[in-house]
Amino acid sequence: MRFIQGDSGGHTPRFCVYAGKDENTAVIDENLSKNIPYESQDQRLSITCKLRREKLPTTMKSLSALLYISLAVLAIHAKEGKKWALLVASANGWYNYGMQADVYHAYQVFREGGVPEEQLVVMAYDDIAEDESNPFKGQVFQSYDLRDIYEGLKIDYRADSVNKETFKAVLRGDRQAVKNLTGGDGKVIDSGPDDNVFVFVSNHGVPGHICWLDGDDMSATELYADIQHLHKNKRYKNLVLYIDTCYAGSMFEHILPTNIGVYAATATDATNLAWNSDCVSAAFGEQAPCLGGLFSINWVYELLSDDRTRSTMNMQFEEAKLACTGQSFPRQYGDLSIANFTQDQFFGNSAQNKKPRQSKRYRRSAEAKSVVAKHLLVYQTLKNQLLRMPERSLAAERARTKLRQVETLMGHADQFIKDVATAVYGWFGSDETFAWAETNFGPINWSCYEPVVKSVKDQCPGMMRDEDVRYYAGAKFGVLVNLCNEVTTNTVLAAVNAAAKVNVLCNVLEEKDFL
C-alpha cells in the first residue's frame, strides 16, 4: 500500500494523490475531510490520506499513473501566486504606541519570511520612534523583550495619508486613486487571481466601525463593499483579515459570507472590548506605554516560535485566543477552511524560520496589571505613569492635571449617552444598566445606526474629534445600537439632538474651550 502527499495551493492546503481504480488514471483529492480530529497538520494529512489511498498496481500502467501524478503536482505548484500584505495602524500619539508597534513587528515577520518588499504595504503615522517620551530614540518595541522592530522598517504611507480613502485605494490596487489622494505614486496591493492577500489593522474601534485618525471611520458595510470588489475583480485567491480593535467582530458578524475565499480573525467578538498588553515596562520608566495589542503580540510571536510549513493559521489563532482568556474574546469569521492552511502560505517561511528561533513566550493575559482596555488607553496609561512618578515632582503634577481633564471629558461623554437614552424612554435605569447595554446588543440596524452615528459626530465635535475621549465615547455606542433596534430612526435622532443641546462637548468649535 502506497500513497503520496503534497501541497495544493488552493482552498485545501494539503491533498492525497493515488492511482485510480481502473489503473489508467490518477486522482488528485482536494476534498479532504474537515471533521477528522487532529493535533497537527501532518496528523490530519496522514489520517485523511490513509482513508482515501488505493493499492497501486505493479504494471507499466502504474508507472504511467505515477508520471501523471508528478506532472499534476508540478502543475499545481506552478500556479502558486504571490503573497501580499497590507499592514495598517491608523492611530497616533504616545498613548497609542502599541498599535504602531503591532504593525511594525508584523512587517518584520513578513520580511523574515521572505516576502518581497514590493509586496508589502505599510500605513502608519510614524511618530513614536522619535516621540519626546521615548527613552529609546529611533527604536520601537512590541514586547518586554525589547527587540527593536523599527530598524529596517519601510513605511509607505505616513501622517495624514493614513486615512480610510487611501486604505481603500491601496487595497483595491487603484494607483490612480492613490495618486489623486496623496499626490504620489505609492505602492498598492497589485494582486491577481492566484495570489494570497493578508490585511492587518491594529487600531481603535466602535461597534460596526474601524476608527481613523481624521474621524472618517470605516463601517463594516464599507469594508464588505471593498471585499466584494476584490472578489468580483478576482484580486485574490485567498484573502485573510486580522483586525485588532474594540468590537472587531462587528465588522464581520452577520456580514461576511463563507463562500468567497475570505477568512477573518478578530481580537474580540462583536460586542466586547479589545485590550493592549505589556503596559508596565520598567525599561521605559515613568513614560511606559502599552507596547502592543494583547491579541496581536501573541499572534506575531506565535509565528516566531512555529515552523510555518507545519503549523496552521488556526493553530496560531488558538494560541493567541488562549492568551486573551479573561480579557477579550477572539473570533473567526468567513471561510474557516482557510484556517487549516499552513502559515507559510501567507507569511512566508525563511530559512531561519524552519528552525524557530524562539520558544513559546509567556502569555501576557496572566499579568492583570499589564493589560489595558483600548478605549481606556489615555486614562489608564496616565494612572500607571503617576504610580511611577515622585509624588511632588513637576511631571506628576502635569500628569494629574491631564488626568483630571480626561476624567472630565469621560464624564461628559457618559452623560451624553445617558441623556440620549433618557430622551427616548424618559428613564433608563442605573449606571449598571448603561454598562450592560454598551456591550450587549444584537445585529446592527444599519439604516438607523449609520445616520445616528453621523449625527453624533456632526453635533458633538468635542466628543468625537478629541483623541483623549473619542474612543471612550465610541465604546458606548452599543447603547445606540440597542436604541436603533427598539425604536424608529427619527426617535433616536431626536434624542441625539436633545442630548446635544445640553452637553458641553457638543456644538463647540474648539474642543478644549470647556475645560
Short mmCIF file of C-alpha atoms in Angstrom, two decimals:
data_model
loop_
_atom_site.label_atom_id
_atom_site.label_comp_id
_atom_site.label_asym_id
_atom_site.label_seq_id
_atom_site.Cartn_x
_atom_site.Cartn_y
_atom_site.Cartn_z
CA MET A 1 0.00 0.00 0.00
CA ARG A 2 1.49 3.35 -1.04
CA PHE A 3 0.29 6.90 -1.13
CA ILE A 4 1.73 10.31 -1.89
CA GLN A 5 1.22 13.57 0.00
CA GLY A 6 1.59 17.09 -1.30
CA ASP A 7 0.69 20.77 -1.12
CA SER A 8 -2.27 22.03 -3.06
CA GLY A 9 -2.16 25.84 -3.13
CA GLY A 10 -5.94 26.02 -3.42
CA HIS A 11 -8.56 26.33 -0.71
CA THR A 12 -7.43 22.92 0.63
CA PRO A 13 -3.87 23.20 1.88
CA ARG A 14 -2.97 19.52 1.53
CA PHE A 15 -4.05 16.67 -0.72
CA CYS A 16 -3.57 12.97 -1.42
CA VAL A 17 -2.92 11.56 -4.86
CA TYR A 18 -3.38 7.92 -5.77
CA ALA A 19 -3.89 5.68 -8.78
CA GLY A 20 -7.46 5.37 -9.99
CA LYS A 21 -9.28 2.06 -9.71
CA ASP A 22 -9.09 1.42 -13.45
CA GLU A 23 -5.28 1.54 -13.23
CA ASN A 24 -5.17 4.09 -16.06
CA THR A 25 -5.98 7.31 -14.23
CA ALA A 26 -4.63 9.30 -11.35
CA VAL A 27 -6.73 11.28 -8.88
CA ILE A 28 -5.85 14.48 -7.06
CA ASP A 29 -8.03 14.53 -3.97
CA GLU A 30 -8.65 18.17 -2.96
CA ASN A 31 -11.71 17.37 -0.83
CA LEU A 32 -10.17 16.23 2.41
CA SER A 33 -12.43 15.56 5.35
CA LYS A 34 -12.56 18.56 7.66
CA ASN A 35 -14.20 16.63 10.50
CA ILE A 36 -11.34 14.34 11.45
CA PRO A 37 -9.82 15.31 14.83
CA TYR A 38 -6.11 16.03 14.62
CA GLU A 39 -3.37 17.59 16.67
CA SER A 40 -1.20 18.70 13.77
CA GLN A 41 -1.44 19.28 10.04
CA ASP A 42 0.72 16.21 9.37
CA GLN A 43 -1.50 14.00 11.55
CA ARG A 44 -4.61 15.21 9.76
CA LEU A 45 -2.95 14.63 6.41
CA SER A 46 -1.82 11.13 7.30
CA ILE A 47 -5.23 10.08 8.61
CA THR A 48 -7.07 11.52 5.63
CA CYS A 49 -4.73 10.06 3.05
CA LYS A 50 -4.96 6.63 4.64
CA LEU A 51 -8.72 6.83 4.38
CA ARG A 52 -8.53 7.55 0.66
CA ARG A 53 -5.48 5.60 -0.54
CA GLU A 54 -5.67 2.78 -3.06
CA LYS A 55 -3.36 -0.15 -3.72
CA LEU A 56 -1.01 0.77 -6.56
CA PRO A 57 -0.63 -1.84 -9.31
CA THR A 58 2.82 -3.04 -10.30
CA THR A 59 2.27 -2.86 -14.05
CA MET A 60 3.51 -0.35 -16.60
CA LYS A 61 0.13 1.32 -16.25
CA SER A 62 1.01 2.24 -12.71
CA LEU A 63 4.18 3.96 -13.91
CA SER A 64 2.08 5.98 -16.31
CA ALA A 65 -0.24 6.88 -13.46
CA LEU A 66 2.65 7.99 -11.28
CA LEU A 67 4.03 10.11 -14.12
CA TYR A 68 0.62 11.71 -14.47
CA ILE A 69 0.61 12.36 -10.75
CA SER A 70 4.04 14.00 -10.86
CA LEU A 71 3.01 16.27 -13.69
CA ALA A 72 -0.21 17.19 -11.87
CA VAL A 73 1.70 18.11 -8.72
CA LEU A 74 4.09 20.26 -10.73
CA ALA A 75 1.16 21.96 -12.44
CA ILE A 76 -0.43 22.82 -9.10
CA HIS A 77 2.79 24.34 -7.76
CA ALA A 78 3.29 26.24 -11.00
CA LYS A 79 0.04 28.07 -10.29
CA GLU A 80 1.17 29.26 -6.88
CA GLY A 81 0.85 33.03 -6.78
CA LYS A 82 2.39 35.84 -4.80
CA LYS A 83 1.94 36.79 -1.17
CA TRP A 84 0.73 40.33 -0.45
CA ALA A 85 0.20 42.16 2.83
CA LEU A 86 -1.38 45.48 3.79
CA LEU A 87 -0.45 46.46 7.37
CA VAL A 88 -2.25 49.41 8.94
CA ALA A 89 -2.08 51.39 12.19
CA SER A 90 -4.25 54.47 11.92
CA ALA A 91 -3.84 55.92 15.42
CA ASN A 92 -1.04 58.22 16.56
CA GLY A 93 0.44 59.60 19.77
CA TRP A 94 2.35 58.07 22.64
CA TYR A 95 -0.71 56.54 24.29
CA ASN A 96 -1.38 54.59 21.09
CA TYR A 97 2.22 53.33 20.84
CA GLY A 98 1.17 49.67 20.76
CA MET A 99 -0.89 49.91 17.59
CA GLN A 100 2.02 51.13 15.50
CA ALA A 101 4.30 48.58 17.19
CA ASP A 102 1.90 45.79 16.19
CA VAL A 103 2.20 46.76 12.54
CA TYR A 104 5.98 47.26 12.67
CA HIS A 105 6.54 43.80 14.10
CA ALA A 106 4.15 42.24 11.58
CA TYR A 107 6.23 43.83 8.81
CA GLN A 108 9.42 42.29 10.19
CA VAL A 109 7.75 38.87 10.35
CA PHE A 110 6.83 39.06 6.67
CA ARG A 111 10.33 40.16 5.68
CA GLU A 112 11.87 37.37 7.73
CA GLY A 113 9.51 35.02 5.92
CA GLY A 114 10.96 36.03 2.59
CA VAL A 115 8.01 38.08 1.34
CA PRO A 116 9.45 40.70 -1.06
CA GLU A 117 9.39 44.34 -0.02
CA GLU A 118 7.42 45.28 -3.14
CA GLN A 119 4.56 43.04 -1.97
CA LEU A 120 4.24 44.69 1.45
CA VAL A 121 2.41 47.96 2.07
CA VAL A 122 2.69 49.69 5.46
CA MET A 123 0.46 52.55 6.61
CA ALA A 124 1.40 54.15 9.94
CA TYR A 125 1.56 57.66 11.36
CA ASP A 126 5.22 57.13 12.30
CA ASP A 127 5.59 59.42 15.31
CA ILE A 128 6.51 57.15 18.22
CA ALA A 129 10.14 56.32 17.42
CA GLU A 130 11.18 59.96 17.90
CA ASP A 131 8.50 60.95 20.42
CA GLU A 132 9.82 63.07 23.29
CA SER A 133 8.57 60.44 25.74
CA ASN A 134 10.57 57.65 24.11
CA PRO A 135 13.73 56.86 26.11
CA PHE A 136 14.91 54.67 23.21
CA LYS A 137 15.09 57.23 20.42
CA GLY A 138 14.81 55.72 16.97
CA GLN A 139 13.66 52.36 18.32
CA VAL A 140 10.27 50.69 18.80
CA PHE A 141 9.46 47.51 20.74
CA GLN A 142 6.33 45.37 20.82
CA SER A 143 7.09 43.43 23.97
CA TYR A 144 9.16 43.29 27.13
CA ASP A 145 11.92 41.50 25.23
CA LEU A 146 12.89 44.96 23.83
CA ARG A 147 13.69 43.69 20.35
CA ASP A 148 13.89 46.72 18.06
CA ILE A 149 11.31 46.39 15.27
CA TYR A 150 11.84 49.86 13.76
CA GLU A 151 15.21 49.16 12.21
CA GLY A 152 14.87 48.36 8.52
CA LEU A 153 11.17 49.25 8.51
CA LYS A 154 9.81 50.69 5.26
CA ILE A 155 6.68 52.81 5.74
CA ASP A 156 4.80 53.63 2.56
CA TYR A 157 2.11 56.00 3.86
CA ARG A 158 2.65 58.34 6.82
CA ALA A 159 0.82 61.01 8.80
CA ASP A 160 -2.24 62.44 7.06
CA SER A 161 -2.03 59.95 4.17
CA VAL A 162 -3.05 57.27 6.66
CA ASN A 163 -6.81 57.51 6.13
CA LYS A 164 -9.76 55.44 5.03
CA GLU A 165 -9.84 56.52 1.39
CA THR A 166 -6.14 55.83 0.85
CA PHE A 167 -6.54 52.45 2.55
CA LYS A 168 -9.39 51.54 0.20
CA ALA A 169 -7.47 52.65 -2.88
CA VAL A 170 -4.36 50.69 -1.84
CA LEU A 171 -6.40 47.58 -1.07
CA ARG A 172 -8.19 47.73 -4.44
CA GLY A 173 -4.91 48.26 -6.27
CA ASP A 174 -6.15 51.60 -7.64
CA ARG A 175 -2.97 53.51 -8.48
CA GLN A 176 -4.79 56.48 -9.96
CA ALA A 177 -6.91 56.93 -6.84
CA VAL A 178 -3.77 56.77 -4.70
CA LYS A 179 -2.15 59.44 -6.85
CA ASN A 180 -5.25 61.64 -6.62
CA LEU A 181 -5.34 61.26 -2.83
CA THR A 182 -1.65 61.56 -1.99
CA GLY A 183 -0.10 63.29 -4.97
CA GLY A 184 2.40 60.45 -5.37
CA ASP A 185 2.84 57.04 -6.94
CA GLY A 186 2.59 54.98 -3.77
CA LYS A 187 2.53 51.21 -3.62
CA VAL A 188 -0.73 49.30 -3.91
CA ILE A 189 -1.84 45.69 -3.48
CA ASP A 190 -1.40 44.71 -7.12
CA SER A 191 -2.68 41.19 -6.60
CA GLY A 192 -4.25 38.74 -9.02
CA PRO A 193 -6.42 35.59 -9.03
CA ASP A 194 -3.60 33.26 -7.92
CA ASP A 195 -2.37 35.43 -5.02
CA ASN A 196 -2.87 35.21 -1.26
CA VAL A 197 -3.59 38.58 0.36
CA PHE A 198 -3.27 39.39 4.07
CA VAL A 199 -4.71 42.55 5.66
CA PHE A 200 -3.91 43.56 9.25
CA VAL A 201 -5.39 46.54 11.07
CA SER A 202 -4.45 47.47 14.64
CA ASN A 203 -6.37 50.45 15.92
CA HIS A 204 -9.38 51.65 17.88
CA GLY A 205 -12.90 50.62 17.02
CA VAL A 206 -16.53 51.23 17.93
CA PRO A 207 -19.49 48.97 17.16
CA GLY A 208 -19.57 48.46 13.40
CA HIS A 209 -16.60 50.73 12.65
CA ILE A 210 -12.81 50.85 12.45
CA CYS A 211 -11.63 54.28 13.59
CA TRP A 212 -9.30 56.52 11.59
CA LEU A 213 -7.37 59.47 12.87
CA ASP A 214 -9.24 62.04 10.79
CA GLY A 215 -12.59 60.87 12.19
CA ASP A 216 -13.78 59.46 8.86
CA ASP A 217 -14.28 55.96 10.22
CA MET A 218 -14.83 52.84 8.11
CA SER A 219 -18.09 50.98 8.60
CA ALA A 220 -18.50 47.23 8.28
CA THR A 221 -20.65 47.75 5.20
CA GLU A 222 -17.92 49.83 3.56
CA LEU A 223 -15.28 47.19 4.28
CA TYR A 224 -17.51 44.47 2.87
CA ALA A 225 -18.08 46.53 -0.28
CA ASP A 226 -14.31 46.59 -0.77
CA ILE A 227 -14.12 42.83 -0.20
CA GLN A 228 -16.87 42.31 -2.79
CA HIS A 229 -14.95 44.48 -5.24
CA LEU A 230 -11.83 42.37 -4.77
CA HIS A 231 -13.82 39.17 -5.19
CA LYS A 232 -15.66 40.35 -8.31
CA ASN A 233 -12.43 41.50 -9.95
CA LYS A 234 -10.51 38.34 -8.99
CA ARG A 235 -7.93 40.22 -6.96
CA TYR A 236 -7.13 37.27 -4.68
CA LYS A 237 -7.17 33.52 -4.36
CA ASN A 238 -7.48 33.63 -0.59
CA LEU A 239 -7.96 36.78 1.48
CA VAL A 240 -7.21 36.89 5.21
CA LEU A 241 -8.03 39.82 7.52
CA TYR A 242 -6.77 40.22 11.09
CA ILE A 243 -8.47 43.08 12.95
CA ASP A 244 -7.31 44.17 16.41
CA THR A 245 -9.82 46.80 17.58
CA CYS A 246 -12.60 47.02 20.11
CA TYR A 247 -15.77 45.39 18.76
CA ALA A 248 -13.73 43.95 15.88
CA GLY A 249 -16.16 41.09 15.34
CA SER A 250 -18.88 43.58 14.42
CA MET A 251 -17.01 44.20 11.16
CA PHE A 252 -17.89 40.69 10.00
CA GLU A 253 -20.69 39.19 12.08
CA HIS A 254 -23.88 38.71 10.01
CA ILE A 255 -21.98 40.23 7.05
CA LEU A 256 -19.06 38.11 5.80
CA PRO A 257 -20.17 35.02 3.83
CA THR A 258 -18.39 31.67 3.94
CA ASN A 259 -18.10 31.02 0.20
CA ILE A 260 -15.91 33.77 -1.27
CA GLY A 261 -12.48 32.67 -0.03
CA VAL A 262 -12.22 35.22 2.78
CA TYR A 263 -11.21 34.38 6.35
CA ALA A 264 -11.20 36.91 9.21
CA ALA A 265 -9.72 36.64 12.70
CA THR A 266 -10.54 39.34 15.24
CA ALA A 267 -9.12 40.36 18.60
CA THR A 268 -12.57 40.17 20.13
CA ASP A 269 -16.16 39.49 19.21
CA ALA A 270 -18.86 41.90 18.01
CA THR A 271 -19.88 43.23 21.42
CA ASN A 272 -16.74 43.41 23.55
CA LEU A 273 -13.58 45.45 24.03
CA ALA A 274 -10.06 44.64 22.86
CA TRP A 275 -7.03 45.04 25.10
CA ASN A 276 -3.44 46.23 24.86
CA SER A 277 -0.67 44.47 26.74
CA ASP A 278 2.86 44.82 28.10
CA CYS A 279 1.89 48.12 29.72
CA VAL A 280 4.32 48.33 32.66
CA SER A 281 7.78 48.03 31.15
CA ALA A 282 10.39 49.07 33.72
CA ALA A 283 12.79 49.87 30.89
CA PHE A 284 10.55 52.78 29.82
CA GLY A 285 10.42 54.21 33.32
CA GLU A 286 7.74 56.79 34.10
CA GLN A 287 6.55 57.09 30.49
CA ALA A 288 5.83 53.39 29.85
CA PRO A 289 3.09 52.92 27.22
CA CYS A 290 1.33 49.67 26.31
CA LEU A 291 3.70 48.05 23.84
CA GLY A 292 1.16 46.18 21.72
CA GLY A 293 -2.27 44.63 21.38
CA LEU A 294 -2.82 41.56 23.55
CA PHE A 295 -4.12 39.58 20.56
CA SER A 296 -1.54 40.94 18.13
CA ILE A 297 1.51 40.43 20.32
CA ASN A 298 0.59 36.80 20.67
CA TRP A 299 -0.24 36.02 17.03
CA VAL A 300 3.01 37.65 15.91
CA TYR A 301 5.13 35.86 18.50
CA GLU A 302 3.42 32.60 17.64
CA LEU A 303 4.89 32.92 14.14
CA LEU A 304 8.35 33.31 15.64
CA SER A 305 8.02 30.09 17.64
CA ASP A 306 6.30 27.95 14.98
CA ASP A 307 7.52 26.09 11.93
CA ARG A 308 5.31 27.84 9.43
CA THR A 309 5.42 24.94 7.00
CA ARG A 310 3.75 22.67 9.55
CA SER A 311 1.68 24.97 11.79
CA THR A 312 -1.69 26.20 10.54
CA MET A 313 -3.39 29.57 10.72
CA ASN A 314 -5.85 28.02 13.14
CA MET A 315 -3.08 26.88 15.49
CA GLN A 316 -1.80 30.45 15.52
CA PHE A 317 -5.28 31.80 16.24
CA GLU A 318 -5.93 29.33 19.04
CA GLU A 319 -2.69 30.26 20.80
CA ALA A 320 -3.50 33.96 20.56
CA LYS A 321 -7.05 33.29 21.74
CA LEU A 322 -5.74 31.38 24.74
CA ALA A 323 -3.55 34.34 25.67
CA CYS A 324 -6.62 36.58 25.68
CA THR A 325 -8.53 34.40 28.15
CA GLY A 326 -10.21 36.52 30.80
CA GLN A 327 -9.85 39.73 28.79
CA SER A 328 -11.24 39.60 25.24
CA PHE A 329 -12.98 37.06 23.05
CA PRO A 330 -11.19 36.46 19.72
CA ARG A 331 -13.38 35.11 16.94
CA GLN A 332 -13.12 33.69 13.41
CA TYR A 333 -15.44 34.52 10.51
CA GLY A 334 -15.93 33.67 6.87
CA ASP A 335 -14.33 30.69 5.11
CA LEU A 336 -12.90 28.75 8.05
CA SER A 337 -11.30 26.15 5.78
CA ILE A 338 -8.57 28.74 5.18
CA ALA A 339 -7.70 28.47 8.87
CA ASN A 340 -6.34 24.99 8.05
CA PHE A 341 -3.76 26.45 5.66
CA THR A 342 -0.18 26.36 6.85
CA GLN A 343 1.18 29.72 7.95
CA ASP A 344 3.84 29.87 5.24
CA GLN A 345 1.16 30.30 2.58
CA PHE A 346 0.56 33.85 3.86
CA PHE A 347 3.56 34.82 5.99
CA GLY A 348 6.32 33.11 4.03
CA ASN A 349 8.99 30.91 5.52
CA SER A 350 12.62 31.96 5.57
CA ALA A 351 15.45 29.50 6.10
CA GLN A 352 15.86 30.63 9.71
CA ASN A 353 12.17 30.05 10.42
CA LYS A 354 12.39 26.35 9.57
CA LYS A 355 14.08 26.11 12.95
CA PRO A 356 12.08 28.51 15.12
CA ARG A 357 14.46 30.91 16.80
CA GLN A 358 12.26 31.45 19.82
CA SER A 359 10.46 29.21 22.29
CA LYS A 360 6.87 29.83 23.31
CA ARG A 361 6.57 33.20 25.00
CA TYR A 362 4.96 33.85 28.36
CA ARG A 363 1.33 34.79 27.80
CA ARG A 364 0.57 38.32 28.92
CA SER A 365 -3.06 37.59 29.86
CA ALA A 366 -1.78 36.24 33.18
CA GLU A 367 -0.44 39.67 34.12
CA ALA A 368 -3.51 41.61 35.21
CA LYS A 369 -1.57 44.84 35.79
CA SER A 370 -0.06 44.66 32.31
CA VAL A 371 -3.23 44.90 30.23
CA VAL A 372 -5.45 47.90 29.46
CA ALA A 373 -8.72 48.06 27.51
CA LYS A 374 -8.09 50.03 24.33
CA HIS A 375 -10.83 52.60 24.94
CA LEU A 376 -9.14 53.48 28.25
CA LEU A 377 -5.56 53.79 26.98
CA VAL A 378 -5.17 57.51 27.69
CA TYR A 379 -6.81 57.36 31.11
CA GLN A 380 -5.16 54.17 32.37
CA THR A 381 -1.72 54.97 30.95
CA LEU A 382 -1.77 58.26 32.84
CA LYS A 383 -2.70 56.45 36.05
CA ASN A 384 0.07 53.91 35.52
CA GLN A 385 2.59 56.68 34.90
CA LEU A 386 1.57 58.51 38.07
CA LEU A 387 2.32 55.41 40.13
CA ARG A 388 5.94 55.53 38.96
CA MET A 389 6.49 59.29 39.41
CA PRO A 390 7.70 61.03 42.57
CA GLU A 391 4.50 62.39 44.11
CA ARG A 392 5.64 66.01 44.33
CA SER A 393 7.51 66.18 41.04
CA LEU A 394 6.60 68.57 38.24
CA ALA A 395 5.98 65.59 35.95
CA ALA A 396 3.48 64.14 38.43
CA GLU A 397 1.63 67.44 38.72
CA ARG A 398 1.33 67.67 34.94
CA ALA A 399 0.10 64.10 34.76
CA ARG A 400 -2.52 64.76 37.47
CA THR A 401 -3.75 67.85 35.60
CA LYS A 402 -4.02 65.86 32.39
CA LEU A 403 -5.79 63.03 34.19
CA ARG A 404 -8.38 65.42 35.66
CA GLN A 405 -9.05 66.81 32.19
CA VAL A 406 -9.54 63.33 30.77
CA GLU A 407 -11.86 62.36 33.62
CA THR A 408 -13.94 65.48 32.92
CA LEU A 409 -14.23 64.56 29.26
CA MET A 410 -15.24 61.00 30.14
CA GLY A 411 -17.92 62.28 32.49
CA HIS A 412 -19.43 64.46 29.76
CA ALA A 413 -19.41 61.51 27.34
CA ASP A 414 -21.19 59.32 29.90
CA GLN A 415 -23.81 62.00 30.43
CA PHE A 416 -24.44 62.42 26.71
CA ILE A 417 -25.23 58.73 26.19
CA LYS A 418 -27.46 58.70 29.28
CA ASP A 419 -29.31 61.79 28.03
CA VAL A 420 -29.94 60.15 24.64
CA ALA A 421 -31.43 57.06 26.26
CA THR A 422 -33.43 59.11 28.74
CA ALA A 423 -34.88 61.23 25.91
CA VAL A 424 -36.19 58.00 24.34
CA TYR A 425 -37.53 56.23 27.42
CA GLY A 426 -37.98 59.01 29.96
CA TRP A 427 -35.86 57.00 32.38
CA PHE A 428 -33.29 54.34 31.50
CA GLY A 429 -32.00 52.96 34.77
CA SER A 430 -28.79 52.72 36.75
CA ASP A 431 -25.16 53.01 35.72
CA GLU A 432 -25.10 49.22 35.68
CA THR A 433 -27.90 49.21 33.09
CA PHE A 434 -25.93 51.52 30.84
CA ALA A 435 -22.76 49.46 31.23
CA TRP A 436 -24.70 46.33 30.27
CA ALA A 437 -26.24 47.99 27.20
CA GLU A 438 -22.81 49.09 25.93
CA THR A 439 -21.63 45.53 25.37
CA ASN A 440 -24.88 43.60 24.94
CA PHE A 441 -26.61 44.26 21.66
CA GLY A 442 -27.97 42.37 18.69
CA PRO A 443 -27.30 42.73 14.94
CA ILE A 444 -26.79 46.32 13.86
CA ASN A 445 -29.75 48.02 12.15
CA TRP A 446 -27.63 49.98 9.68
CA SER A 447 -30.47 52.06 8.26
CA CYS A 448 -30.84 53.64 11.70
CA TYR A 449 -27.40 53.30 13.23
CA GLU A 450 -25.43 54.99 10.43
CA PRO A 451 -27.39 58.28 10.39
CA VAL A 452 -27.42 58.31 14.19
CA VAL A 453 -23.63 57.94 14.41
CA LYS A 454 -23.20 60.65 11.77
CA SER A 455 -25.46 62.96 13.76
CA VAL A 456 -23.43 62.40 16.93
CA LYS A 457 -20.18 63.17 15.08
CA ASP A 458 -21.62 66.28 13.44
CA GLN A 459 -23.13 67.73 16.59
CA CYS A 460 -20.50 66.75 19.14
CA PRO A 461 -17.00 67.53 17.81
CA GLY A 462 -15.69 67.97 21.34
CA MET A 463 -16.52 64.33 21.99
CA MET A 464 -15.80 62.70 18.62
CA ARG A 465 -12.66 64.54 17.47
CA ASP A 466 -10.69 64.75 20.69
CA GLU A 467 -8.21 61.86 20.93
CA ASP A 468 -8.46 61.95 24.73
CA VAL A 469 -12.14 60.93 24.77
CA ARG A 470 -13.42 59.89 21.33
CA TYR A 471 -12.62 56.17 21.72
CA TYR A 472 -14.07 56.11 25.23
CA ALA A 473 -17.25 57.72 23.93
CA GLY A 474 -17.41 55.43 20.91
CA ALA A 475 -17.18 52.37 23.14
CA LYS A 476 -20.63 53.37 24.47
CA PHE A 477 -22.29 53.22 21.05
CA GLY A 478 -23.71 49.82 21.91
CA VAL A 479 -26.45 51.83 23.63
CA LEU A 480 -27.22 53.48 20.27
CA VAL A 481 -27.33 50.06 18.59
CA ASN A 482 -29.86 48.92 21.18
CA LEU A 483 -31.98 52.03 20.70
CA CYS A 484 -31.99 51.58 16.91
CA ASN A 485 -33.15 48.01 17.36
CA GLU A 486 -36.08 49.09 19.52
CA VAL A 487 -37.45 52.42 18.25
CA THR A 488 -37.58 54.36 14.98
CA THR A 489 -34.64 56.20 13.44
CA ASN A 490 -36.40 59.55 13.85
CA THR A 491 -36.93 58.87 17.54
CA VAL A 492 -33.24 58.19 18.12
CA LEU A 493 -32.18 61.20 16.03
CA ALA A 494 -34.49 63.44 18.04
CA ALA A 495 -32.97 62.08 21.25
CA VAL A 496 -29.44 62.81 19.97
CA ASN A 497 -30.49 66.38 19.13
CA ALA A 498 -31.94 66.86 22.60
CA ALA A 499 -28.85 65.50 24.35
CA ALA A 500 -26.52 67.59 22.18
CA LYS A 501 -28.22 70.82 23.17
CA VAL A 502 -27.29 70.42 26.82
CA ASN A 503 -23.84 68.82 26.59
CA VAL A 504 -20.69 70.94 26.56
CA LEU A 505 -18.92 68.51 24.23
CA CYS A 506 -21.46 69.25 21.52
CA ASN A 507 -21.76 72.19 19.15
CA VAL A 508 -18.34 73.59 20.07
CA LEU A 509 -15.59 74.60 17.66
CA GLU A 510 -12.62 74.35 19.98
CA GLU A 511 -12.68 71.07 21.87
CA LYS A 512 -10.71 72.36 24.86
CA ASP A 513 -12.78 75.52 25.50
CA PHE A 514 -14.92 73.81 28.12
CA LEU A 515 -12.06 72.55 30.31
#
